[in-house]
């Protein structure tokens, strides 16, 4: 029902102790839940930092959207498709069957609804917070946002009835959202490929991410610094391509996950693999052109 819960007096957000990420409020469970590791706890009556009772909820989850729709359209039949309602085996097929057979007027969901659902009776799609995926520090964020929004918009107007799509956003002039609104794939590609070329990202280079995890943050940082020093030493010794770029080590956007602190080193170039030969990578997770850098 809320994307995060915080104390309005001191600003402290309720975080997962294992992942250091904001806990999400689930109204039906009356609990705060981590969507990465599954950690759950009750909503505190007082802030664990300042002791005040000014605990507030922020953000619009599917449960809150459902509540608002119920107030606006009390006679409407509403289905909600998210991790809670689709948890049991066969639940997704049942929800989709109900909606396809017009046993409901509204279907509320998360990005699950971006799947290739063929629902000819759907004539309106509304996307809440369409810009939420644009602000992640990842070079593929615009691509993912364009892809998901285009897929969701495609659920409307799949019959002679026609269709309409409404994007709610705080950035209506953002280039990606303008391209989505006009179904301008070519325009998006032309702008994005220029950015990729100028910054040296795939498909113009090969990108390798080295990720190290440890339960102790200082040990994670120490091992990552040691690996970065070995890589840079090989570069100084001429054992790496001249155009190789090395970034890090730095913590990724999600620094802590499932109780482990993360550090990453990013290599970009025509042949970043050559510098990895003979390096002690047994405890490292190596990804080539990963789907994201978060």
C-alpha atoms as an extended CHARMM CRD file, in Angstrom:
* protein
*
       294  EXT
         1         1  UNK       CA              0.0000000000        0.0000000000        0.0000000000  PROA      1               0.0000000000
         2         2  UNK       CA              3.0370000000        2.2900000000        0.4710000000  PROA      2               0.0000000000
         3         3  UNK       CA              6.4700000000        2.1280000000       -1.0890000000  PROA      3               0.0000000000
         4         4  UNK       CA              8.1620000000        3.1900000000        2.1160000000  PROA      4               0.0000000000
         5         5  UNK       CA              7.4050000000        4.1130000000        5.7300000000  PROA      5               0.0000000000
         6         6  UNK       CA              9.2890000000        6.8230000000        7.6170000000  PROA      6               0.0000000000
         7         7  UNK       CA              9.2990000000        9.0890000000       10.6590000000  PROA      7               0.0000000000
         8         8  UNK       CA              8.1470000000       12.5660000000        9.6940000000  PROA      8               0.0000000000
         9         9  UNK       CA              9.9120000000       14.0220000000       12.7370000000  PROA      9               0.0000000000
        10        10  UNK       CA             13.4940000000       12.8830000000       12.0800000000  PROA      10              0.0000000000
        11        11  UNK       CA             13.1640000000       11.5180000000        8.5280000000  PROA      11              0.0000000000
        12        12  UNK       CA             14.3270000000        7.9920000000        9.3730000000  PROA      12              0.0000000000
        13        13  UNK       CA             12.9980000000        5.4340000000        6.8670000000  PROA      13              0.0000000000
        14        14  UNK       CA             12.2090000000        1.8890000000        7.9640000000  PROA      14              0.0000000000
        15        15  UNK       CA             14.9060000000       -0.2240000000        6.2870000000  PROA      15              0.0000000000
        16        16  UNK       CA             15.5320000000       -3.9320000000        5.9050000000  PROA      16              0.0000000000
        17        17  UNK       CA             18.3980000000       -4.8950000000        8.2550000000  PROA      17              0.0000000000
        18        18  UNK       CA             19.7240000000       -7.4180000000        5.7350000000  PROA      18              0.0000000000
        19        19  UNK       CA             19.4290000000       -5.3750000000        2.5330000000  PROA      19              0.0000000000
        20        20  UNK       CA             19.4190000000       -1.7680000000        3.7630000000  PROA      20              0.0000000000
        21        21  UNK       CA             16.4720000000       -1.0580000000        1.4450000000  PROA      21              0.0000000000
        22        22  UNK       CA             13.1620000000        0.6570000000        2.3190000000  PROA      22              0.0000000000
        23        23  UNK       CA             10.5200000000       -1.7510000000        3.5710000000  PROA      23              0.0000000000
        24        24  UNK       CA              7.2030000000       -1.7770000000        1.7230000000  PROA      24              0.0000000000
        25        25  UNK       CA              3.8970000000       -1.6060000000        3.5700000000  PROA      25              0.0000000000
        26        26  UNK       CA              1.4830000000       -4.4980000000        2.8830000000  PROA      26              0.0000000000
        27        27  UNK       CA             -1.9200000000       -3.5100000000        4.2440000000  PROA      27              0.0000000000
        28        28  UNK       CA             -3.4430000000       -6.9940000000        4.1300000000  PROA      28              0.0000000000
        29        29  UNK       CA             -0.5880000000       -8.4730000000        6.1610000000  PROA      29              0.0000000000
        30        30  UNK       CA             -0.3050000000       -5.3770000000        8.3800000000  PROA      30              0.0000000000
        31        31  UNK       CA              3.4550000000       -5.7460000000        7.9500000000  PROA      31              0.0000000000
        32        32  UNK       CA              6.4960000000       -4.0990000000        6.4280000000  PROA      32              0.0000000000
        33        33  UNK       CA              8.1350000000       -6.4210000000        3.8910000000  PROA      33              0.0000000000
        34        34  UNK       CA             11.4770000000       -6.4270000000        2.0330000000  PROA      34              0.0000000000
        35        35  UNK       CA             10.8980000000       -7.3120000000       -1.6160000000  PROA      35              0.0000000000
        36        36  UNK       CA             14.4550000000       -8.6310000000       -2.0010000000  PROA      36              0.0000000000
        37        37  UNK       CA             15.0030000000      -11.0840000000        0.8730000000  PROA      37              0.0000000000
        38        38  UNK       CA             11.4810000000      -11.4450000000        2.2900000000  PROA      38              0.0000000000
        39        39  UNK       CA             12.2470000000       -9.9790000000        5.7370000000  PROA      39              0.0000000000
        40        40  UNK       CA              9.0330000000       -8.8240000000        7.4590000000  PROA      40              0.0000000000
        41        41  UNK       CA              8.1680000000       -6.9250000000       10.6240000000  PROA      41              0.0000000000
        42        42  UNK       CA              5.2480000000       -5.0910000000       12.1870000000  PROA      42              0.0000000000
        43        43  UNK       CA              4.9140000000       -1.3420000000       11.7050000000  PROA      43              0.0000000000
        44        44  UNK       CA              6.5700000000        0.3160000000       14.7350000000  PROA      44              0.0000000000
        45        45  UNK       CA              4.4480000000        2.5790000000       16.8960000000  PROA      45              0.0000000000
        46        46  UNK       CA              7.5080000000        4.7290000000       17.6160000000  PROA      46              0.0000000000
        47        47  UNK       CA             10.5410000000        5.7200000000       15.5710000000  PROA      47              0.0000000000
        48        48  UNK       CA             13.5390000000        3.5040000000       16.5110000000  PROA      48              0.0000000000
        49        49  UNK       CA             15.8430000000        6.5420000000       16.2280000000  PROA      49              0.0000000000
        50        50  UNK       CA             14.1110000000        9.4930000000       17.8680000000  PROA      50              0.0000000000
        51        51  UNK       CA             11.3400000000        7.7060000000       19.7640000000  PROA      51              0.0000000000
        52        52  UNK       CA              8.5810000000        9.9320000000       18.3310000000  PROA      52              0.0000000000
        53        53  UNK       CA              5.2900000000        8.4530000000       17.1140000000  PROA      53              0.0000000000
        54        54  UNK       CA              5.1340000000       10.3770000000       13.8330000000  PROA      54              0.0000000000
        55        55  UNK       CA              5.2680000000        7.2670000000       11.6210000000  PROA      55              0.0000000000
        56        56  UNK       CA              4.0230000000        8.0430000000        8.1130000000  PROA      56              0.0000000000
        57        57  UNK       CA              3.5050000000        6.0980000000        4.8960000000  PROA      57              0.0000000000
        58        58  UNK       CA              4.4920000000        7.3610000000        1.4510000000  PROA      58              0.0000000000
        59        59  UNK       CA              4.0470000000        6.1820000000       -2.1200000000  PROA      59              0.0000000000
        60        60  UNK       CA              1.2610000000        4.5420000000       -4.1050000000  PROA      60              0.0000000000
        61        61  UNK       CA              1.2530000000        0.7600000000       -4.1490000000  PROA      61              0.0000000000
        62        62  UNK       CA             -1.3790000000       -1.3960000000       -5.8400000000  PROA      62              0.0000000000
        63        63  UNK       CA             -3.4140000000       -1.6500000000       -2.6360000000  PROA      63              0.0000000000
        64        64  UNK       CA             -3.6370000000        2.1360000000       -2.3430000000  PROA      64              0.0000000000
        65        65  UNK       CA             -4.6540000000        2.4720000000       -6.0040000000  PROA      65              0.0000000000
        66        66  UNK       CA             -7.3650000000       -0.1320000000       -5.3780000000  PROA      66              0.0000000000
        67        67  UNK       CA             -8.6490000000        1.8480000000       -2.3900000000  PROA      67              0.0000000000
        68        68  UNK       CA             -8.7850000000        5.0780000000       -4.4040000000  PROA      68              0.0000000000
        69        69  UNK       CA            -10.6310000000        3.3910000000       -7.2640000000  PROA      69              0.0000000000
        70        70  UNK       CA            -13.1670000000        1.9290000000       -4.8390000000  PROA      70              0.0000000000
        71        71  UNK       CA            -13.8900000000        5.4250000000       -3.5220000000  PROA      71              0.0000000000
        72        72  UNK       CA            -14.2270000000        6.8780000000       -7.0410000000  PROA      72              0.0000000000
        73        73  UNK       CA            -16.2620000000        4.0110000000       -8.5070000000  PROA      73              0.0000000000
        74        74  UNK       CA            -18.0860000000        2.2390000000       -5.6420000000  PROA      74              0.0000000000
        75        75  UNK       CA            -20.0760000000        0.0080000000       -8.0160000000  PROA      75              0.0000000000
        76        76  UNK       CA            -17.0580000000       -1.1140000000      -10.0460000000  PROA      76              0.0000000000
        77        77  UNK       CA            -15.6950000000       -4.6570000000       -9.9110000000  PROA      77              0.0000000000
        78        78  UNK       CA            -11.9510000000       -4.4780000000       -9.2650000000  PROA      78              0.0000000000
        79        79  UNK       CA             -9.2340000000       -7.1200000000       -9.5630000000  PROA      79              0.0000000000
        80        80  UNK       CA             -5.6990000000       -6.6770000000       -8.2380000000  PROA      80              0.0000000000
        81        81  UNK       CA             -2.7830000000       -8.6200000000       -9.7420000000  PROA      81              0.0000000000
        82        82  UNK       CA              0.4300000000       -8.3700000000       -7.7090000000  PROA      82              0.0000000000
        83        83  UNK       CA              2.8180000000      -10.5160000000       -5.6710000000  PROA      83              0.0000000000
        84        84  UNK       CA              0.2410000000      -10.9590000000       -2.8950000000  PROA      84              0.0000000000
        85        85  UNK       CA             -2.7990000000      -11.9370000000       -4.9660000000  PROA      85              0.0000000000
        86        86  UNK       CA             -0.8570000000      -14.1060000000       -7.4570000000  PROA      86              0.0000000000
        87        87  UNK       CA              1.1950000000      -15.9830000000       -4.8810000000  PROA      87              0.0000000000
        88        88  UNK       CA             -0.6580000000      -19.3110000000       -5.1190000000  PROA      88              0.0000000000
        89        89  UNK       CA             -0.2480000000      -21.6790000000       -8.0520000000  PROA      89              0.0000000000
        90        90  UNK       CA             -2.7780000000      -21.0120000000      -10.7970000000  PROA      90              0.0000000000
        91        91  UNK       CA             -3.7780000000      -17.6050000000       -9.3760000000  PROA      91              0.0000000000
        92        92  UNK       CA             -2.4720000000      -15.6650000000      -12.3980000000  PROA      92              0.0000000000
        93        93  UNK       CA             -4.5010000000      -17.7530000000      -14.8490000000  PROA      93              0.0000000000
        94        94  UNK       CA             -7.6150000000      -17.3670000000      -12.6840000000  PROA      94              0.0000000000
        95        95  UNK       CA             -7.2480000000      -13.5790000000      -12.4260000000  PROA      95              0.0000000000
        96        96  UNK       CA             -6.6510000000      -13.2180000000      -16.1530000000  PROA      96              0.0000000000
        97        97  UNK       CA             -9.6060000000      -15.4700000000      -16.9850000000  PROA      97              0.0000000000
        98        98  UNK       CA            -11.9350000000      -13.4240000000      -14.7570000000  PROA      98              0.0000000000
        99        99  UNK       CA            -10.8530000000      -10.1680000000      -16.3720000000  PROA      99              0.0000000000
       100       100  UNK       CA            -10.8740000000      -11.4930000000      -19.9510000000  PROA      100             0.0000000000
       101       101  UNK       CA            -14.4400000000      -12.7510000000      -19.4450000000  PROA      101             0.0000000000
       102       102  UNK       CA            -15.5260000000       -9.3210000000      -18.1930000000  PROA      102             0.0000000000
       103       103  UNK       CA            -16.1240000000      -10.3870000000      -14.6040000000  PROA      103             0.0000000000
       104       104  UNK       CA            -14.3050000000       -7.2070000000      -13.5460000000  PROA      104             0.0000000000
       105       105  UNK       CA            -14.1650000000       -3.6140000000      -14.7740000000  PROA      105             0.0000000000
       106       106  UNK       CA            -10.6800000000       -2.6630000000      -13.5410000000  PROA      106             0.0000000000
       107       107  UNK       CA             -7.4630000000       -4.6670000000      -13.3810000000  PROA      107             0.0000000000
       108       108  UNK       CA             -4.7670000000       -3.1240000000      -11.1810000000  PROA      108             0.0000000000
       109       109  UNK       CA             -1.2750000000       -4.5350000000      -11.3070000000  PROA      109             0.0000000000
       110       110  UNK       CA              2.4500000000       -4.0430000000      -11.1730000000  PROA      110             0.0000000000
       111       111  UNK       CA              4.8070000000       -4.5050000000      -14.1150000000  PROA      111             0.0000000000
       112       112  UNK       CA              3.3990000000       -8.0330000000      -14.3940000000  PROA      112             0.0000000000
       113       113  UNK       CA              0.7670000000       -6.4540000000      -16.6510000000  PROA      113             0.0000000000
       114       114  UNK       CA              3.4830000000       -5.6030000000      -19.1770000000  PROA      114             0.0000000000
       115       115  UNK       CA              3.3780000000       -9.2130000000      -20.3510000000  PROA      115             0.0000000000
       116       116  UNK       CA              1.9240000000       -9.9020000000      -23.8040000000  PROA      116             0.0000000000
       117       117  UNK       CA             -1.6830000000      -10.1090000000      -22.6160000000  PROA      117             0.0000000000
       118       118  UNK       CA             -4.2780000000      -10.0930000000      -25.4100000000  PROA      118             0.0000000000
       119       119  UNK       CA             -7.3650000000       -8.4050000000      -23.9240000000  PROA      119             0.0000000000
       120       120  UNK       CA             -9.5390000000       -7.0120000000      -26.7550000000  PROA      120             0.0000000000
       121       121  UNK       CA            -12.0760000000       -5.4460000000      -24.3690000000  PROA      121             0.0000000000
       122       122  UNK       CA             -9.4660000000       -3.1660000000      -22.7700000000  PROA      122             0.0000000000
       123       123  UNK       CA             -9.9280000000        0.3660000000      -24.0890000000  PROA      123             0.0000000000
       124       124  UNK       CA             -8.0950000000        2.3680000000      -21.4120000000  PROA      124             0.0000000000
       125       125  UNK       CA             -4.7040000000        1.9130000000      -19.7390000000  PROA      125             0.0000000000
       126       126  UNK       CA             -3.5530000000        4.2110000000      -16.9450000000  PROA      126             0.0000000000
       127       127  UNK       CA              0.0890000000        4.2010000000      -15.8170000000  PROA      127             0.0000000000
       128       128  UNK       CA              0.7730000000        5.6650000000      -12.3570000000  PROA      128             0.0000000000
       129       129  UNK       CA              4.2020000000        7.2540000000      -11.8010000000  PROA      129             0.0000000000
       130       130  UNK       CA              5.3770000000        6.5360000000      -15.3370000000  PROA      130             0.0000000000
       131       131  UNK       CA              8.7280000000        8.2130000000      -14.6410000000  PROA      131             0.0000000000
       132       132  UNK       CA              9.6960000000        6.0920000000      -11.6330000000  PROA      132             0.0000000000
       133       133  UNK       CA             12.1490000000        3.9350000000      -13.6040000000  PROA      133             0.0000000000
       134       134  UNK       CA             13.9880000000        6.8470000000      -15.1990000000  PROA      134             0.0000000000
       135       135  UNK       CA             15.9380000000        7.9690000000      -12.1610000000  PROA      135             0.0000000000
       136       136  UNK       CA             18.0450000000        4.9050000000      -11.4330000000  PROA      136             0.0000000000
       137       137  UNK       CA             21.8230000000        5.4130000000      -11.8870000000  PROA      137             0.0000000000
       138       138  UNK       CA             22.1080000000        2.8540000000      -14.6710000000  PROA      138             0.0000000000
       139       139  UNK       CA             22.8700000000        3.3690000000      -18.3450000000  PROA      139             0.0000000000
       140       140  UNK       CA             20.0140000000        1.0660000000      -19.3730000000  PROA      140             0.0000000000
       141       141  UNK       CA             17.3660000000        2.8610000000      -17.3010000000  PROA      141             0.0000000000
       142       142  UNK       CA             15.9190000000        4.8200000000      -20.2730000000  PROA      142             0.0000000000
       143       143  UNK       CA             15.7960000000        1.6570000000      -22.3820000000  PROA      143             0.0000000000
       144       144  UNK       CA             13.9910000000       -0.3440000000      -19.6690000000  PROA      144             0.0000000000
       145       145  UNK       CA             11.5360000000        2.4800000000      -18.9990000000  PROA      145             0.0000000000
       146       146  UNK       CA             10.7090000000        2.8900000000      -22.6940000000  PROA      146             0.0000000000
       147       147  UNK       CA             10.2900000000       -0.8610000000      -23.0980000000  PROA      147             0.0000000000
       148       148  UNK       CA              7.9980000000       -1.3850000000      -20.0750000000  PROA      148             0.0000000000
       149       149  UNK       CA              5.7970000000        1.6400000000      -20.7840000000  PROA      149             0.0000000000
       150       150  UNK       CA              5.4190000000        0.6830000000      -24.4410000000  PROA      150             0.0000000000
       151       151  UNK       CA              4.4990000000       -2.8800000000      -23.4810000000  PROA      151             0.0000000000
       152       152  UNK       CA              1.9030000000       -1.7650000000      -20.9210000000  PROA      152             0.0000000000
       153       153  UNK       CA              0.4200000000        0.7780000000      -23.3360000000  PROA      153             0.0000000000
       154       154  UNK       CA              0.0460000000       -2.0260000000      -25.8680000000  PROA      154             0.0000000000
       155       155  UNK       CA             -2.6100000000       -3.6960000000      -23.7020000000  PROA      155             0.0000000000
       156       156  UNK       CA             -5.0990000000       -1.0300000000      -24.8400000000  PROA      156             0.0000000000
       157       157  UNK       CA             -6.7680000000       -0.7500000000      -28.2280000000  PROA      157             0.0000000000
       158       158  UNK       CA             -6.2370000000       -4.3270000000      -29.4140000000  PROA      158             0.0000000000
       159       159  UNK       CA             -9.6470000000       -4.4280000000      -31.1530000000  PROA      159             0.0000000000
       160       160  UNK       CA            -11.8440000000       -2.2480000000      -33.4010000000  PROA      160             0.0000000000
       161       161  UNK       CA            -13.0520000000       -0.5630000000      -30.1910000000  PROA      161             0.0000000000
       162       162  UNK       CA             -9.8240000000        1.4680000000      -30.1510000000  PROA      162             0.0000000000
       163       163  UNK       CA             -8.0130000000        2.5420000000      -27.0220000000  PROA      163             0.0000000000
       164       164  UNK       CA             -6.4260000000        5.2820000000      -24.9860000000  PROA      164             0.0000000000
       165       165  UNK       CA             -3.3700000000        5.4420000000      -22.7050000000  PROA      165             0.0000000000
       166       166  UNK       CA             -2.8280000000        7.9680000000      -19.9060000000  PROA      166             0.0000000000
       167       167  UNK       CA              0.6470000000        8.3740000000      -18.3930000000  PROA      167             0.0000000000
       168       168  UNK       CA              0.8030000000       10.1360000000      -15.0310000000  PROA      168             0.0000000000
       169       169  UNK       CA              4.2200000000       11.7230000000      -14.5830000000  PROA      169             0.0000000000
       170       170  UNK       CA              6.0590000000       14.5750000000      -12.8960000000  PROA      170             0.0000000000
       171       171  UNK       CA              8.3540000000       14.8630000000      -15.9370000000  PROA      171             0.0000000000
       172       172  UNK       CA              6.0120000000       15.2900000000      -18.9340000000  PROA      172             0.0000000000
       173       173  UNK       CA              8.7750000000       16.8760000000      -21.0150000000  PROA      173             0.0000000000
       174       174  UNK       CA             11.2720000000       14.0480000000      -20.5080000000  PROA      174             0.0000000000
       175       175  UNK       CA             12.5060000000       12.8360000000      -23.9360000000  PROA      175             0.0000000000
       176       176  UNK       CA             11.8270000000        9.1670000000      -23.1370000000  PROA      176             0.0000000000
       177       177  UNK       CA              8.2320000000        9.8290000000      -22.0810000000  PROA      177             0.0000000000
       178       178  UNK       CA              7.6190000000       11.9990000000      -25.1330000000  PROA      178             0.0000000000
       179       179  UNK       CA              8.8330000000        9.1550000000      -27.3650000000  PROA      179             0.0000000000
       180       180  UNK       CA              6.5950000000        6.6580000000      -25.5350000000  PROA      180             0.0000000000
       181       181  UNK       CA              3.5740000000        8.9430000000      -25.9050000000  PROA      181             0.0000000000
       182       182  UNK       CA              4.0970000000        9.0750000000      -29.6900000000  PROA      182             0.0000000000
       183       183  UNK       CA              5.0980000000        5.4110000000      -30.1240000000  PROA      183             0.0000000000
       184       184  UNK       CA              8.3310000000        6.7600000000      -31.5830000000  PROA      184             0.0000000000
       185       185  UNK       CA             10.6930000000        3.8060000000      -31.3590000000  PROA      185             0.0000000000
       186       186  UNK       CA             13.0000000000        5.0940000000      -34.0910000000  PROA      186             0.0000000000
       187       187  UNK       CA             13.3310000000        8.4980000000      -32.4330000000  PROA      187             0.0000000000
       188       188  UNK       CA             14.1330000000        6.9110000000      -29.0830000000  PROA      188             0.0000000000
       189       189  UNK       CA             16.7140000000        4.6200000000      -30.6790000000  PROA      189             0.0000000000
       190       190  UNK       CA             18.3880000000        7.4610000000      -32.5750000000  PROA      190             0.0000000000
       191       191  UNK       CA             18.8170000000        9.5440000000      -29.3810000000  PROA      191             0.0000000000
       192       192  UNK       CA             19.8320000000        6.6340000000      -27.1480000000  PROA      192             0.0000000000
       193       193  UNK       CA             22.4190000000        5.1980000000      -29.5340000000  PROA      193             0.0000000000
       194       194  UNK       CA             24.2070000000        8.5720000000      -29.6930000000  PROA      194             0.0000000000
       195       195  UNK       CA             24.4530000000        8.5900000000      -25.8940000000  PROA      195             0.0000000000
       196       196  UNK       CA             25.7620000000        5.0180000000      -25.8170000000  PROA      196             0.0000000000
       197       197  UNK       CA             28.4190000000        5.7760000000      -28.4250000000  PROA      197             0.0000000000
       198       198  UNK       CA             29.6360000000        8.9950000000      -26.7800000000  PROA      198             0.0000000000
       199       199  UNK       CA             29.9090000000        7.3680000000      -23.3200000000  PROA      199             0.0000000000
       200       200  UNK       CA             31.4630000000        4.1210000000      -24.5340000000  PROA      200             0.0000000000
       201       201  UNK       CA             28.6860000000        1.7520000000      -23.4570000000  PROA      201             0.0000000000
       202       202  UNK       CA             27.4160000000       -1.3960000000      -25.2140000000  PROA      202             0.0000000000
       203       203  UNK       CA             26.8550000000       -2.1410000000      -28.0370000000  PROA      203             0.0000000000
       204       204  UNK       CA             29.9730000000       -0.1150000000      -28.9040000000  PROA      204             0.0000000000
       205       205  UNK       CA             32.0880000000       -1.7650000000      -26.2100000000  PROA      205             0.0000000000
       206       206  UNK       CA             32.1020000000       -4.8720000000      -24.0820000000  PROA      206             0.0000000000
       207       207  UNK       CA             31.2180000000       -4.2440000000      -20.4390000000  PROA      207             0.0000000000
       208       208  UNK       CA             32.2520000000       -6.5160000000      -17.5640000000  PROA      208             0.0000000000
       209       209  UNK       CA             31.0960000000       -6.1320000000      -13.9900000000  PROA      209             0.0000000000
       210       210  UNK       CA             33.1350000000       -7.6490000000      -11.1570000000  PROA      210             0.0000000000
       211       211  UNK       CA             31.1130000000       -7.8900000000       -7.9570000000  PROA      211             0.0000000000
       212       212  UNK       CA             32.4140000000       -8.8180000000       -4.5260000000  PROA      212             0.0000000000
       213       213  UNK       CA             30.2400000000       -9.5710000000       -1.4850000000  PROA      213             0.0000000000
       214       214  UNK       CA             31.1340000000       -9.8780000000        2.1780000000  PROA      214             0.0000000000
       215       215  UNK       CA             29.2630000000       -9.7290000000        5.4760000000  PROA      215             0.0000000000
       216       216  UNK       CA             31.7580000000       -7.1150000000        6.7120000000  PROA      216             0.0000000000
       217       217  UNK       CA             31.6470000000       -3.7890000000        4.8400000000  PROA      217             0.0000000000
       218       218  UNK       CA             35.3050000000       -2.9380000000        5.5130000000  PROA      218             0.0000000000
       219       219  UNK       CA             36.4570000000       -6.3470000000        4.2790000000  PROA      219             0.0000000000
       220       220  UNK       CA             34.3580000000       -5.9570000000        1.1210000000  PROA      220             0.0000000000
       221       221  UNK       CA             35.9270000000       -2.5640000000        0.4530000000  PROA      221             0.0000000000
       222       222  UNK       CA             39.4430000000       -3.8270000000        1.2020000000  PROA      222             0.0000000000
       223       223  UNK       CA             39.1950000000       -6.8040000000       -1.1750000000  PROA      223             0.0000000000
       224       224  UNK       CA             37.6510000000       -4.6370000000       -3.9010000000  PROA      224             0.0000000000
       225       225  UNK       CA             40.4320000000       -2.0530000000       -3.6030000000  PROA      225             0.0000000000
       226       226  UNK       CA             43.0280000000       -4.8150000000       -3.7990000000  PROA      226             0.0000000000
       227       227  UNK       CA             41.4860000000       -6.1920000000       -7.0040000000  PROA      227             0.0000000000
       228       228  UNK       CA             41.2840000000       -2.7260000000       -8.5580000000  PROA      228             0.0000000000
       229       229  UNK       CA             44.9470000000       -2.1480000000       -7.7510000000  PROA      229             0.0000000000
       230       230  UNK       CA             45.9040000000       -5.4200000000       -9.4860000000  PROA      230             0.0000000000
       231       231  UNK       CA             43.9070000000       -4.4470000000      -12.5750000000  PROA      231             0.0000000000
       232       232  UNK       CA             45.4680000000       -0.9930000000      -12.7710000000  PROA      232             0.0000000000
       233       233  UNK       CA             48.9370000000       -2.4720000000      -12.2840000000  PROA      233             0.0000000000
       234       234  UNK       CA             48.3830000000       -4.7710000000      -15.2780000000  PROA      234             0.0000000000
       235       235  UNK       CA             47.2750000000       -1.7400000000      -17.2880000000  PROA      235             0.0000000000
       236       236  UNK       CA             50.4780000000        0.1050000000      -16.3620000000  PROA      236             0.0000000000
       237       237  UNK       CA             52.4980000000       -2.9530000000      -17.3860000000  PROA      237             0.0000000000
       238       238  UNK       CA             50.8810000000       -2.9080000000      -20.8320000000  PROA      238             0.0000000000
       239       239  UNK       CA             48.8630000000       -6.0890000000      -20.2540000000  PROA      239             0.0000000000
       240       240  UNK       CA             45.5320000000       -4.4420000000      -21.1850000000  PROA      240             0.0000000000
       241       241  UNK       CA             44.0680000000       -2.7550000000      -24.2900000000  PROA      241             0.0000000000
       242       242  UNK       CA             44.7870000000        0.9450000000      -24.5770000000  PROA      242             0.0000000000
       243       243  UNK       CA             41.0880000000        1.8880000000      -24.6580000000  PROA      243             0.0000000000
       244       244  UNK       CA             40.1510000000       -0.0080000000      -21.4770000000  PROA      244             0.0000000000
       245       245  UNK       CA             38.1850000000        2.0870000000      -18.9720000000  PROA      245             0.0000000000
       246       246  UNK       CA             38.0000000000        1.0800000000      -15.3030000000  PROA      246             0.0000000000
       247       247  UNK       CA             35.4080000000        2.4510000000      -12.8710000000  PROA      247             0.0000000000
       248       248  UNK       CA             35.3900000000        1.7380000000       -9.1660000000  PROA      248             0.0000000000
       249       249  UNK       CA             35.4730000000        0.0380000000       -6.8870000000  PROA      249             0.0000000000
       250       250  UNK       CA             32.2360000000        1.5890000000       -5.6130000000  PROA      250             0.0000000000
       251       251  UNK       CA             29.1410000000        0.2110000000       -3.9160000000  PROA      251             0.0000000000
       252       252  UNK       CA             26.3090000000       -0.3770000000       -6.4200000000  PROA      252             0.0000000000
       253       253  UNK       CA             22.9580000000        1.3840000000       -6.0140000000  PROA      253             0.0000000000
       254       254  UNK       CA             21.7050000000       -1.4580000000       -3.7990000000  PROA      254             0.0000000000
       255       255  UNK       CA             24.7780000000       -1.5770000000       -1.5710000000  PROA      255             0.0000000000
       256       256  UNK       CA             23.5900000000       -4.2470000000        0.8630000000  PROA      256             0.0000000000
       257       257  UNK       CA             21.6390000000       -7.3400000000       -0.1300000000  PROA      257             0.0000000000
       258       258  UNK       CA             20.6220000000      -10.3820000000        1.9400000000  PROA      258             0.0000000000
       259       259  UNK       CA             23.0720000000       -9.4410000000        4.6730000000  PROA      259             0.0000000000
       260       260  UNK       CA             26.0790000000       -8.9290000000        2.3740000000  PROA      260             0.0000000000
       261       261  UNK       CA             27.8050000000       -5.6680000000        1.4750000000  PROA      261             0.0000000000
       262       262  UNK       CA             28.5570000000       -5.2870000000       -2.2300000000  PROA      262             0.0000000000
       263       263  UNK       CA             31.4050000000       -3.6290000000       -4.1340000000  PROA      263             0.0000000000
       264       264  UNK       CA             31.7430000000       -3.5370000000       -7.8990000000  PROA      264             0.0000000000
       265       265  UNK       CA             34.3510000000       -2.7390000000      -10.5370000000  PROA      265             0.0000000000
       266       266  UNK       CA             33.2610000000       -1.9170000000      -14.0900000000  PROA      266             0.0000000000
       267       267  UNK       CA             35.4930000000       -2.5700000000      -17.1030000000  PROA      267             0.0000000000
       268       268  UNK       CA             34.6510000000       -1.1520000000      -20.5400000000  PROA      268             0.0000000000
       269       269  UNK       CA             36.5120000000       -1.5920000000      -23.8070000000  PROA      269             0.0000000000
       270       270  UNK       CA             36.9580000000       -3.7080000000      -26.9370000000  PROA      270             0.0000000000
       271       271  UNK       CA             38.5420000000       -6.5760000000      -24.9970000000  PROA      271             0.0000000000
       272       272  UNK       CA             38.1700000000       -6.1580000000      -21.2140000000  PROA      272             0.0000000000
       273       273  UNK       CA             38.5680000000       -9.9120000000      -20.7400000000  PROA      273             0.0000000000
       274       274  UNK       CA             42.2840000000       -9.8610000000      -21.4970000000  PROA      274             0.0000000000
       275       275  UNK       CA             43.0730000000       -7.9960000000      -18.2590000000  PROA      275             0.0000000000
       276       276  UNK       CA             41.1910000000      -10.6040000000      -16.1920000000  PROA      276             0.0000000000
       277       277  UNK       CA             43.5170000000      -13.4800000000      -17.0490000000  PROA      277             0.0000000000
       278       278  UNK       CA             45.4780000000      -14.8140000000      -14.0560000000  PROA      278             0.0000000000
       279       279  UNK       CA             43.5390000000      -12.6540000000      -11.5610000000  PROA      279             0.0000000000
       280       280  UNK       CA             42.2430000000      -14.3710000000       -8.3800000000  PROA      280             0.0000000000
       281       281  UNK       CA             38.5180000000      -14.1650000000       -9.2070000000  PROA      281             0.0000000000
       282       282  UNK       CA             37.3750000000      -17.2570000000       -7.2820000000  PROA      282             0.0000000000
       283       283  UNK       CA             35.2640000000      -15.2150000000       -4.8360000000  PROA      283             0.0000000000
       284       284  UNK       CA             34.0410000000      -12.7140000000       -7.3970000000  PROA      284             0.0000000000
       285       285  UNK       CA             30.8460000000      -12.7010000000       -9.4290000000  PROA      285             0.0000000000
       286       286  UNK       CA             31.6880000000      -11.8370000000      -13.0510000000  PROA      286             0.0000000000
       287       287  UNK       CA             29.0130000000      -10.6280000000      -15.4970000000  PROA      287             0.0000000000
       288       288  UNK       CA             29.4830000000       -9.7550000000      -19.1570000000  PROA      288             0.0000000000
       289       289  UNK       CA             27.1370000000       -7.0130000000      -20.4060000000  PROA      289             0.0000000000
       290       290  UNK       CA             24.8040000000       -7.4290000000      -17.3800000000  PROA      290             0.0000000000
       291       291  UNK       CA             21.1440000000       -6.3510000000      -17.6650000000  PROA      291             0.0000000000
       292       292  UNK       CA             21.7850000000       -3.5760000000      -15.1410000000  PROA      292             0.0000000000
       293       293  UNK       CA             24.4610000000       -2.1290000000      -12.8550000000  PROA      293             0.0000000000
       294       294  UNK       CA             22.2120000000       -1.7050000000       -9.7970000000  PROA      294             0.0000000000
